[in-house]
Every structure is written in structure tokens, then in C-alpha cells.
mmCIF file of C-alpha atoms in Angstrom:
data_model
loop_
_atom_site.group_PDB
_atom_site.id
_atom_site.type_symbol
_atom_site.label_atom_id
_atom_site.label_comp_id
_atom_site.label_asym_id
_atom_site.label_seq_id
_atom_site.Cartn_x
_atom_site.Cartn_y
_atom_site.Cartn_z
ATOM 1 C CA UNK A 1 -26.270 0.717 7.001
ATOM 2 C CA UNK A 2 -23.340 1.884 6.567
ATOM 3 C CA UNK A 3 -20.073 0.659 8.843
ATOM 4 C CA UNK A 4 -18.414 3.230 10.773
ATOM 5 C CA UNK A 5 -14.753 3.023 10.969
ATOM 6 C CA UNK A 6 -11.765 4.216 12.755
ATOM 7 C CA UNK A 7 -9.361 6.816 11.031
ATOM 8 C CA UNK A 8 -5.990 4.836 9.987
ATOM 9 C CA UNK A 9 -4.201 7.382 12.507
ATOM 10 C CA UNK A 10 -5.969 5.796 14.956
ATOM 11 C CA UNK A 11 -4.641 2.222 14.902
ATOM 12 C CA UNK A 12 -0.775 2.624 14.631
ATOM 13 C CA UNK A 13 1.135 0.148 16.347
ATOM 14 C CA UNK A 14 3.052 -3.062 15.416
ATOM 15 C CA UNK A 15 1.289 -5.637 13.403
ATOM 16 C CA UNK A 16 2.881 -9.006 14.020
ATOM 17 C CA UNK A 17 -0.064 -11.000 12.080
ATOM 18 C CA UNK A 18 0.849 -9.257 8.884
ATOM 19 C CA UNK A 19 3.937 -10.410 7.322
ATOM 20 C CA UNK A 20 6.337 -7.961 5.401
ATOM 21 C CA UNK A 21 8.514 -8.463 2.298
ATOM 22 C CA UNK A 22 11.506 -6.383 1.209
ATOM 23 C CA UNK A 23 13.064 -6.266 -1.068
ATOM 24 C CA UNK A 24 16.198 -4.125 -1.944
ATOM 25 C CA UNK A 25 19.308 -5.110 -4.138
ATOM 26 C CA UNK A 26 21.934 -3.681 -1.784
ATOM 27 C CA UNK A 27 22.487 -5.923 1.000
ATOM 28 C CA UNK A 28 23.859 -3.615 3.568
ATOM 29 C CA UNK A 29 20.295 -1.092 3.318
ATOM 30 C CA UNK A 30 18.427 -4.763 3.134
ATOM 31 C CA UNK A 31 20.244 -5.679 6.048
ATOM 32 C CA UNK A 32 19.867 -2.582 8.279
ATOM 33 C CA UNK A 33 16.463 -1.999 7.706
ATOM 34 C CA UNK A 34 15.074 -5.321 7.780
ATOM 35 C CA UNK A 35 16.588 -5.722 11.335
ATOM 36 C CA UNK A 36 15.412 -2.066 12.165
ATOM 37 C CA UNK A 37 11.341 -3.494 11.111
ATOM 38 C CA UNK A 38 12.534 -6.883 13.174
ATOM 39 C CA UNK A 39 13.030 -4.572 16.345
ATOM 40 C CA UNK A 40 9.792 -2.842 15.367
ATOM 41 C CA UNK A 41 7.699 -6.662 15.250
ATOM 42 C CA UNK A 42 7.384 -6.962 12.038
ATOM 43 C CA UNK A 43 7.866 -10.159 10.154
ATOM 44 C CA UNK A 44 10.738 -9.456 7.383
ATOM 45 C CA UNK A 45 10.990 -11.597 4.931
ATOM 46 C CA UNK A 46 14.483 -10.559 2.556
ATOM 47 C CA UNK A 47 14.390 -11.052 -0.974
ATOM 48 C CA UNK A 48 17.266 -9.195 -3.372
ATOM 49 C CA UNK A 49 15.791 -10.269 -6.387
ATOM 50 C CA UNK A 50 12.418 -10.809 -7.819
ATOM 51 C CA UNK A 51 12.952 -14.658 -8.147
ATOM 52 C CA UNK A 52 13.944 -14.746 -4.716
ATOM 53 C CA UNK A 53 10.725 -12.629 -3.748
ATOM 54 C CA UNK A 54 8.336 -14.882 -4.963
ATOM 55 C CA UNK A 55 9.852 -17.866 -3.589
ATOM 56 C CA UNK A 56 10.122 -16.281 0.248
ATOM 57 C CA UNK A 57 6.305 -15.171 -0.689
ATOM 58 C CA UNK A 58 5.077 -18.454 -1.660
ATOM 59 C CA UNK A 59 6.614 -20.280 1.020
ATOM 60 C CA UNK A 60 5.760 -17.964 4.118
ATOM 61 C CA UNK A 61 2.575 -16.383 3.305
ATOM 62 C CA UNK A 62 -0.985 -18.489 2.385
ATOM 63 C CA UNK A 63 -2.689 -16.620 -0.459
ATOM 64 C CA UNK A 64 -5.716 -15.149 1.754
ATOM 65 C CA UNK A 65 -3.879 -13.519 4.484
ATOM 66 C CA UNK A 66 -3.368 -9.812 5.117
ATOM 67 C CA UNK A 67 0.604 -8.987 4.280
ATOM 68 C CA UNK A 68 2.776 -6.087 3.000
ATOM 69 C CA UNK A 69 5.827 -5.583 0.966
ATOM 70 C CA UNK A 70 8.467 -2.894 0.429
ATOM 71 C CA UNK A 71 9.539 -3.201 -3.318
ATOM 72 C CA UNK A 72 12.818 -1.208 -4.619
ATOM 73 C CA UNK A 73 11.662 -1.035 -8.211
ATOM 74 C CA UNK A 74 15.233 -1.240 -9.337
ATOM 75 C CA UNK A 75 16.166 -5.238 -9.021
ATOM 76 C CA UNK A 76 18.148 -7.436 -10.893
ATOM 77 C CA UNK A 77 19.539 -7.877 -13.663
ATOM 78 C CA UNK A 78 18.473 -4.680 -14.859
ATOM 79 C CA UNK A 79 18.771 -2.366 -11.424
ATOM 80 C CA UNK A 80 18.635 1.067 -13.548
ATOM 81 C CA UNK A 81 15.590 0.566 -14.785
ATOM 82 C CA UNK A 82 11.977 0.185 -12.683
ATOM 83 C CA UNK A 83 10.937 -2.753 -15.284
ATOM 84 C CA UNK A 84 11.733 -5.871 -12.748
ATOM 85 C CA UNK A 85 10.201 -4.126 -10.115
ATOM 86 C CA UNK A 86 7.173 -3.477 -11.622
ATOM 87 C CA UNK A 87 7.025 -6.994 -13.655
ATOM 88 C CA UNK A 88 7.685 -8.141 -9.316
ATOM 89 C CA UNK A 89 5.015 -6.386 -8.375
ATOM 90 C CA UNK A 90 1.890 -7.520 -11.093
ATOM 91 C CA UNK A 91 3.091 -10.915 -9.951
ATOM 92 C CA UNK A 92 2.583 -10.488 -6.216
ATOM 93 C CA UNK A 93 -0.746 -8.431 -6.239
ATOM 94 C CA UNK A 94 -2.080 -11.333 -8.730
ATOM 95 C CA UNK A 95 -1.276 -13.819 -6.721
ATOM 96 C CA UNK A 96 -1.707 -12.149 -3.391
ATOM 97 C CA UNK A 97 -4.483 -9.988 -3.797
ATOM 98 C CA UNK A 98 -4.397 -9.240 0.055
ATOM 99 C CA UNK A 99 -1.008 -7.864 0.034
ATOM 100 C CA UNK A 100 -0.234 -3.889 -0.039
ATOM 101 C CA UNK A 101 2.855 -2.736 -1.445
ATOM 102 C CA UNK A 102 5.050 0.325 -0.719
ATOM 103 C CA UNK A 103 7.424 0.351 -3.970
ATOM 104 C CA UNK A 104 10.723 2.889 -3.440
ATOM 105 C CA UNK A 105 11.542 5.044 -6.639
ATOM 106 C CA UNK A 106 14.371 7.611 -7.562
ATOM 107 C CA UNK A 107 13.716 10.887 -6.730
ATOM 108 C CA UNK A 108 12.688 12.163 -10.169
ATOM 109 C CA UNK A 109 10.355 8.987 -10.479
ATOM 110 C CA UNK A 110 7.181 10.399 -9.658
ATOM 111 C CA UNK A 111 5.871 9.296 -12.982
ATOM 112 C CA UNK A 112 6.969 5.436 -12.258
ATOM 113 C CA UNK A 113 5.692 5.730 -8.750
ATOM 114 C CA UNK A 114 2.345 6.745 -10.411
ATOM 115 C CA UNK A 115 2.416 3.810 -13.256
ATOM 116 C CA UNK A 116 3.083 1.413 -9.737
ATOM 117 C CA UNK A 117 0.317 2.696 -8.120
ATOM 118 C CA UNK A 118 -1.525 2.659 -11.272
ATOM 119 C CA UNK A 119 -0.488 -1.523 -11.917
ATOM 120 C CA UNK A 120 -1.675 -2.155 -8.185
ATOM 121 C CA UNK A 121 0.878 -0.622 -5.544
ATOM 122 C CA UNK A 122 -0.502 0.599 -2.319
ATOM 123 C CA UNK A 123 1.734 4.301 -2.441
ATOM 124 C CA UNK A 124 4.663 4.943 -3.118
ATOM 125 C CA UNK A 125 7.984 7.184 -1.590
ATOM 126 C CA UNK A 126 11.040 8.602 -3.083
ATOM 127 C CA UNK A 127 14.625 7.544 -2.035
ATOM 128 C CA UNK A 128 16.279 8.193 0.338
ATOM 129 C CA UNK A 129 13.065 6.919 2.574
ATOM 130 C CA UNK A 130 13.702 7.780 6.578
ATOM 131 C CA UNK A 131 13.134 5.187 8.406
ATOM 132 C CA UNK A 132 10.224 6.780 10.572
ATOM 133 C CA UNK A 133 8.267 7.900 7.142
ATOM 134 C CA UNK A 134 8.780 4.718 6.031
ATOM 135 C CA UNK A 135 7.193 3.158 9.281
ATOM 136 C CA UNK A 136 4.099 5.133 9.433
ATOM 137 C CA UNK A 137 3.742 3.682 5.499
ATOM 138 C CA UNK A 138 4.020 0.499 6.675
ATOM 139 C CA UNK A 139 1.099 0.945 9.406
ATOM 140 C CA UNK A 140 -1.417 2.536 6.886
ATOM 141 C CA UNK A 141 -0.846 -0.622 4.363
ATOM 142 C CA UNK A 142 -1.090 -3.177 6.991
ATOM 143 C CA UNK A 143 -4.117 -1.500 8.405
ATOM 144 C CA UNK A 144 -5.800 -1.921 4.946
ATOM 145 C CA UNK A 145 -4.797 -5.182 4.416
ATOM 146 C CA UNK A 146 -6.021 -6.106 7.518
ATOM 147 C CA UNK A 147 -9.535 -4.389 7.250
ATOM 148 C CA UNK A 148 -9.518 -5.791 4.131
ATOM 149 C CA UNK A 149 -9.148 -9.018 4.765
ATOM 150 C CA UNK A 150 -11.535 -8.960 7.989
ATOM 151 C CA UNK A 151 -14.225 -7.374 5.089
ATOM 152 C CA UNK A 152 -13.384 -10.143 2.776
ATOM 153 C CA UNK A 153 -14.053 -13.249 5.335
ATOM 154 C CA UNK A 154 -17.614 -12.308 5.628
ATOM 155 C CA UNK A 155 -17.928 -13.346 2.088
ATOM 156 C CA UNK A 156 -19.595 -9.132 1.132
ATOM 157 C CA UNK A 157 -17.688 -5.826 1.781
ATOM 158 C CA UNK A 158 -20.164 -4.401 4.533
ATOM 159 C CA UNK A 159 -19.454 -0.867 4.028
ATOM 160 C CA UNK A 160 -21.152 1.868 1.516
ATOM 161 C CA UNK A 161 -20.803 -0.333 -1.720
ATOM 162 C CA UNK A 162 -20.790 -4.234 -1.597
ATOM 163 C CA UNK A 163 -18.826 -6.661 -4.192
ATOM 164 C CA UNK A 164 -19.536 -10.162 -4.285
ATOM 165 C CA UNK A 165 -16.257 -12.578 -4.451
ATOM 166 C CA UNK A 166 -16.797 -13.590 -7.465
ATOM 167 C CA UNK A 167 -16.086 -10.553 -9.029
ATOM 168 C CA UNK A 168 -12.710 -10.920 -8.029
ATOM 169 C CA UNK A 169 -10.934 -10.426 -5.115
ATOM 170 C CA UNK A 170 -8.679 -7.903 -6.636
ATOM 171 C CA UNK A 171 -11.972 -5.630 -7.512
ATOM 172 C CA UNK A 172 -13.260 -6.251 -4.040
ATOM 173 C CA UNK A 173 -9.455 -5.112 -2.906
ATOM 174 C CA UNK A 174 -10.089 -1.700 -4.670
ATOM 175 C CA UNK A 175 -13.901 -0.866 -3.692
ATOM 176 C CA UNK A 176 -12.113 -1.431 0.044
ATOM 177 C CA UNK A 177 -9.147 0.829 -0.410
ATOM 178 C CA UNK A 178 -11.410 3.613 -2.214
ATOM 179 C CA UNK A 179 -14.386 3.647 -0.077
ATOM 180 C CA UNK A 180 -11.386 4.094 2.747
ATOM 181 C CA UNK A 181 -10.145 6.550 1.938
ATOM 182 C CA UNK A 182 -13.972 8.223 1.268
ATOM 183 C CA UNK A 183 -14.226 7.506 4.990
ATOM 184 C CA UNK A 184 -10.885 9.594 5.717
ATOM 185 C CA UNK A 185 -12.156 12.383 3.609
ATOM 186 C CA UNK A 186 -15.789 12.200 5.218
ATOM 187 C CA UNK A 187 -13.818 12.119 8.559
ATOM 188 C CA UNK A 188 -11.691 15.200 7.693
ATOM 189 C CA UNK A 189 -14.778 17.609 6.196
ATOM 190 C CA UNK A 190 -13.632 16.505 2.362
ATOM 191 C CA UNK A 191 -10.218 18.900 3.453
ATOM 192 C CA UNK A 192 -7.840 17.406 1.255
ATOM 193 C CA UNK A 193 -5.053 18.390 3.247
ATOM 194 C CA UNK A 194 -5.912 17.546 6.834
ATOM 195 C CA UNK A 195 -7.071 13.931 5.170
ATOM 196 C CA UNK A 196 -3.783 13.518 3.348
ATOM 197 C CA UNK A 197 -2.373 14.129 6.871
ATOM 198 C CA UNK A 198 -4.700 11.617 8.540
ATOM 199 C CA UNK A 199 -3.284 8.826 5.886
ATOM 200 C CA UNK A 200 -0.072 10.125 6.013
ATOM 201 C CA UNK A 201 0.229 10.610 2.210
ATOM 202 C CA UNK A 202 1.487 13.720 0.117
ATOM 203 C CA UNK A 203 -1.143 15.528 -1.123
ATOM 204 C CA UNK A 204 -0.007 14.534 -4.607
ATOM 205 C CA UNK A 205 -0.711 11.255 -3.862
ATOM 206 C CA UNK A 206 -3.859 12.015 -2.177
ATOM 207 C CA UNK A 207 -5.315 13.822 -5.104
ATOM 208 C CA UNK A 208 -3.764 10.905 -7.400
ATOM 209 C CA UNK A 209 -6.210 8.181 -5.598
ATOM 210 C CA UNK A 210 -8.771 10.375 -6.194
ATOM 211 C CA UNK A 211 -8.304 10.759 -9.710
ATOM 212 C CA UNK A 212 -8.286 7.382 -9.689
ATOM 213 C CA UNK A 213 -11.452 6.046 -8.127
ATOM 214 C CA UNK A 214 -13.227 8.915 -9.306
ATOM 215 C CA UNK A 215 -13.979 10.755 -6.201
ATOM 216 C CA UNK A 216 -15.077 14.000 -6.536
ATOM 217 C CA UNK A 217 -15.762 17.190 -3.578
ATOM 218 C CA UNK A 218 -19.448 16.698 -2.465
ATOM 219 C CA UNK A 219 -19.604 20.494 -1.706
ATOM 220 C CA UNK A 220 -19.096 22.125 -5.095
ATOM 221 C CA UNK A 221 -19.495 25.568 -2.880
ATOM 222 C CA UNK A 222 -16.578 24.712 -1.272
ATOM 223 C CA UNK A 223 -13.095 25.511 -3.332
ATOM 224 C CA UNK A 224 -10.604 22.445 -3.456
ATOM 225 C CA UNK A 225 -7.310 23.098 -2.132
ATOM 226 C CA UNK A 226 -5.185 22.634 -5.406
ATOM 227 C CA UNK A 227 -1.337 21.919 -4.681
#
């Protein structure tokens, strides 16, 4: 039988039991908005590199447990280029397959934001990020990770499709985060745009998850609103 589930929209709210690592290069916009997230009760742990990133990681979070990470793709010692960002973030979803990253691109990096998304990245938002956008981002990923995880302790993923552990967690990580997002588009009538709303995504985005898990309109009668 299939497991019902509440709408992401539904659960917003502060999630102390899911740690958070940023990351940013520039330590006055590290500074300010990891204290901003601190006021919010989130768990910030800084990094300004990706050396320092893993190290905070490995130190503060166990490998099973539910976390999130902001990622500026431009680090150190190349900050021009999305390369240590991206090498950053196949590190952390390989070795933390519960975590959910929101990586920060340029604003004519819609192609890298894609490619992050692509190599494992929850979403992904242009710079400059307000504060309040970048909040509600945080509250879908940590709402995944922790239905994820929750999904993951019973050993199966009880919803529509099951994956056994041992086809690795990472595979299990995806069948969650696409048969999700089915649920928000079952939830919303298949309406792309009032279930991009629900998740809080663009509808780019949207559409771009599901290209990628292969999800198609179950009403072919219907038209598909095409941005």
C-alpha cells in the first residue's frame, strides 16, 4: 500500500536535528549568513574551502544522519571557476549519502547548476540568493533528508517503489527524492506550476527533475504547461 505523505509546504519550520554546512569563500557573506541560519536554529557549520568542508563534515556529522549543505561552487584556489565546488560536492554526497545540497552559481550558470544537480545536488539558486528564498530551500532539503532517512532506518523505502540497501544507499536516496516529488505532482493534479510552487522550485527546475527521473504527465489529454 502505498504511504501517504504530507506536501513539503506543509512541514516548514526549524530543523535543529539536521545539521547545515556552508560554505562560501568570502568571510563577511559566510559570516552574516551563517549567524542569520544560527538565529533561525539551524546548526552552521563554516567551511571557506573544500578541505576545510570535509574536515567540519567528518568531525560533526556521523555518516547516516539526515544533514544539508549550502555549497558556493566557486572555492579555492580556483574561485572563478565551479570545478572545486563541484569536485566538494561528489565528495560529500559519496560519503554522506543522507545529505542534500543547495550549491549557489553565477547568474548565467544555469548550465553548471544543472551539471550539480546532475552529479548529485539537491537544487540549485543563482546569486545574489535572498535570504528568505534561501530559507524556504533549506526547509525542502532538510525535509527530504529527513524523510529520507526515517525511510532508510526501516531497512525498505515503504512508499510506491521499494530498494533494498544493498543497492546502495545513494540509489535508495534517488527512488526517495523522485517518488517525492511524484507525490507533490499527484498532490497538485500533475499542474506543473502549482507543484513547482508547493516545492518551492522554478519551474525550470521542476521540469529538469522530471527529465531526470523520467516522469512523464499521466493525462496525455491534458496539455503540459511548457515555460
Amino acid at each position: 500500500m502505498t504511504e501517504a505523505l504530507p506536501c513539503p509546504a506543509a512541514t516548514g519550520g526549524r530543523n535543529p536535528d539536521c545539521p547545515l554546512l556552508w560554505v562560501e569563500d568570502d568571510p563577511v557573506l559566510s559570516d552574516w549568513v551563517a549567524q542569520s541560519l544560527q538565529d533561525d536554529g539551524w546548526t552552521v557549520l563554516v567551511a571557506h574551502d573544500r578541505r576545510e568542508a570535509l574536515c567540519q563534515q567528518e568531525k560533526e556529522v556521523p555518516k547516516g544522519q539526515a544533514c544539508v549543505a549550502i555549497l558556493d561552487l566557486g572555492l579555492p584556489p580556483r574561485p572563478g571557476r565551479p570545478d572545486e565546488g563541484l569536485q566538494l560536492l561528489a565528495e560529500l554526497v559519496a560519503r554522506w549519502p543522507l545529505l542534500h545540497a543547495i550549491v549557489l552559481t553565477g547568474q548565467n550558470e544555469v548550465t553548471v547548476g544543472q551539471q550539480a544537480v546532475h552529479a548529485g545536488a539537491f537544487d540549485f539558486l543563482s546569486k545574489p540568493v535572498a535570504l528568505d528564498v534561501l530559507r524556504q530551500a533549506l526547509q525542502r532539503a532538510a525535509w527530504f533528508a529527513q524523510r529520507q532517512q526515517e525511510l532508510l532506518s526501516q531497512g525498505r523505502l515503504h512508499l510506491s517503489v521499494s530498494a533494498e540497501l544493498s543497492e546502495g544507499v545513494r540509489e535508495a536516496s534517488d527512488q526517495v527524492a523522485e517518488q517525492l516529488i511524484r507525490h507533490v505532482l499527484n498532490c497538485n493534479g500533475f499542474n506543473v506550476t502549482a507543484a513547482a510552487r508547493t516545492l518551492g522550485l522554478e519551474r525550470e527546475q521542476l521540469y529538469y527533475h522530471m527529465k531526470k527521473f523520467g516522469i512523464q504527465r499521466q493525462s496525455p489529454a491534458e496539455p503540459m504547461d511548457v515555460p
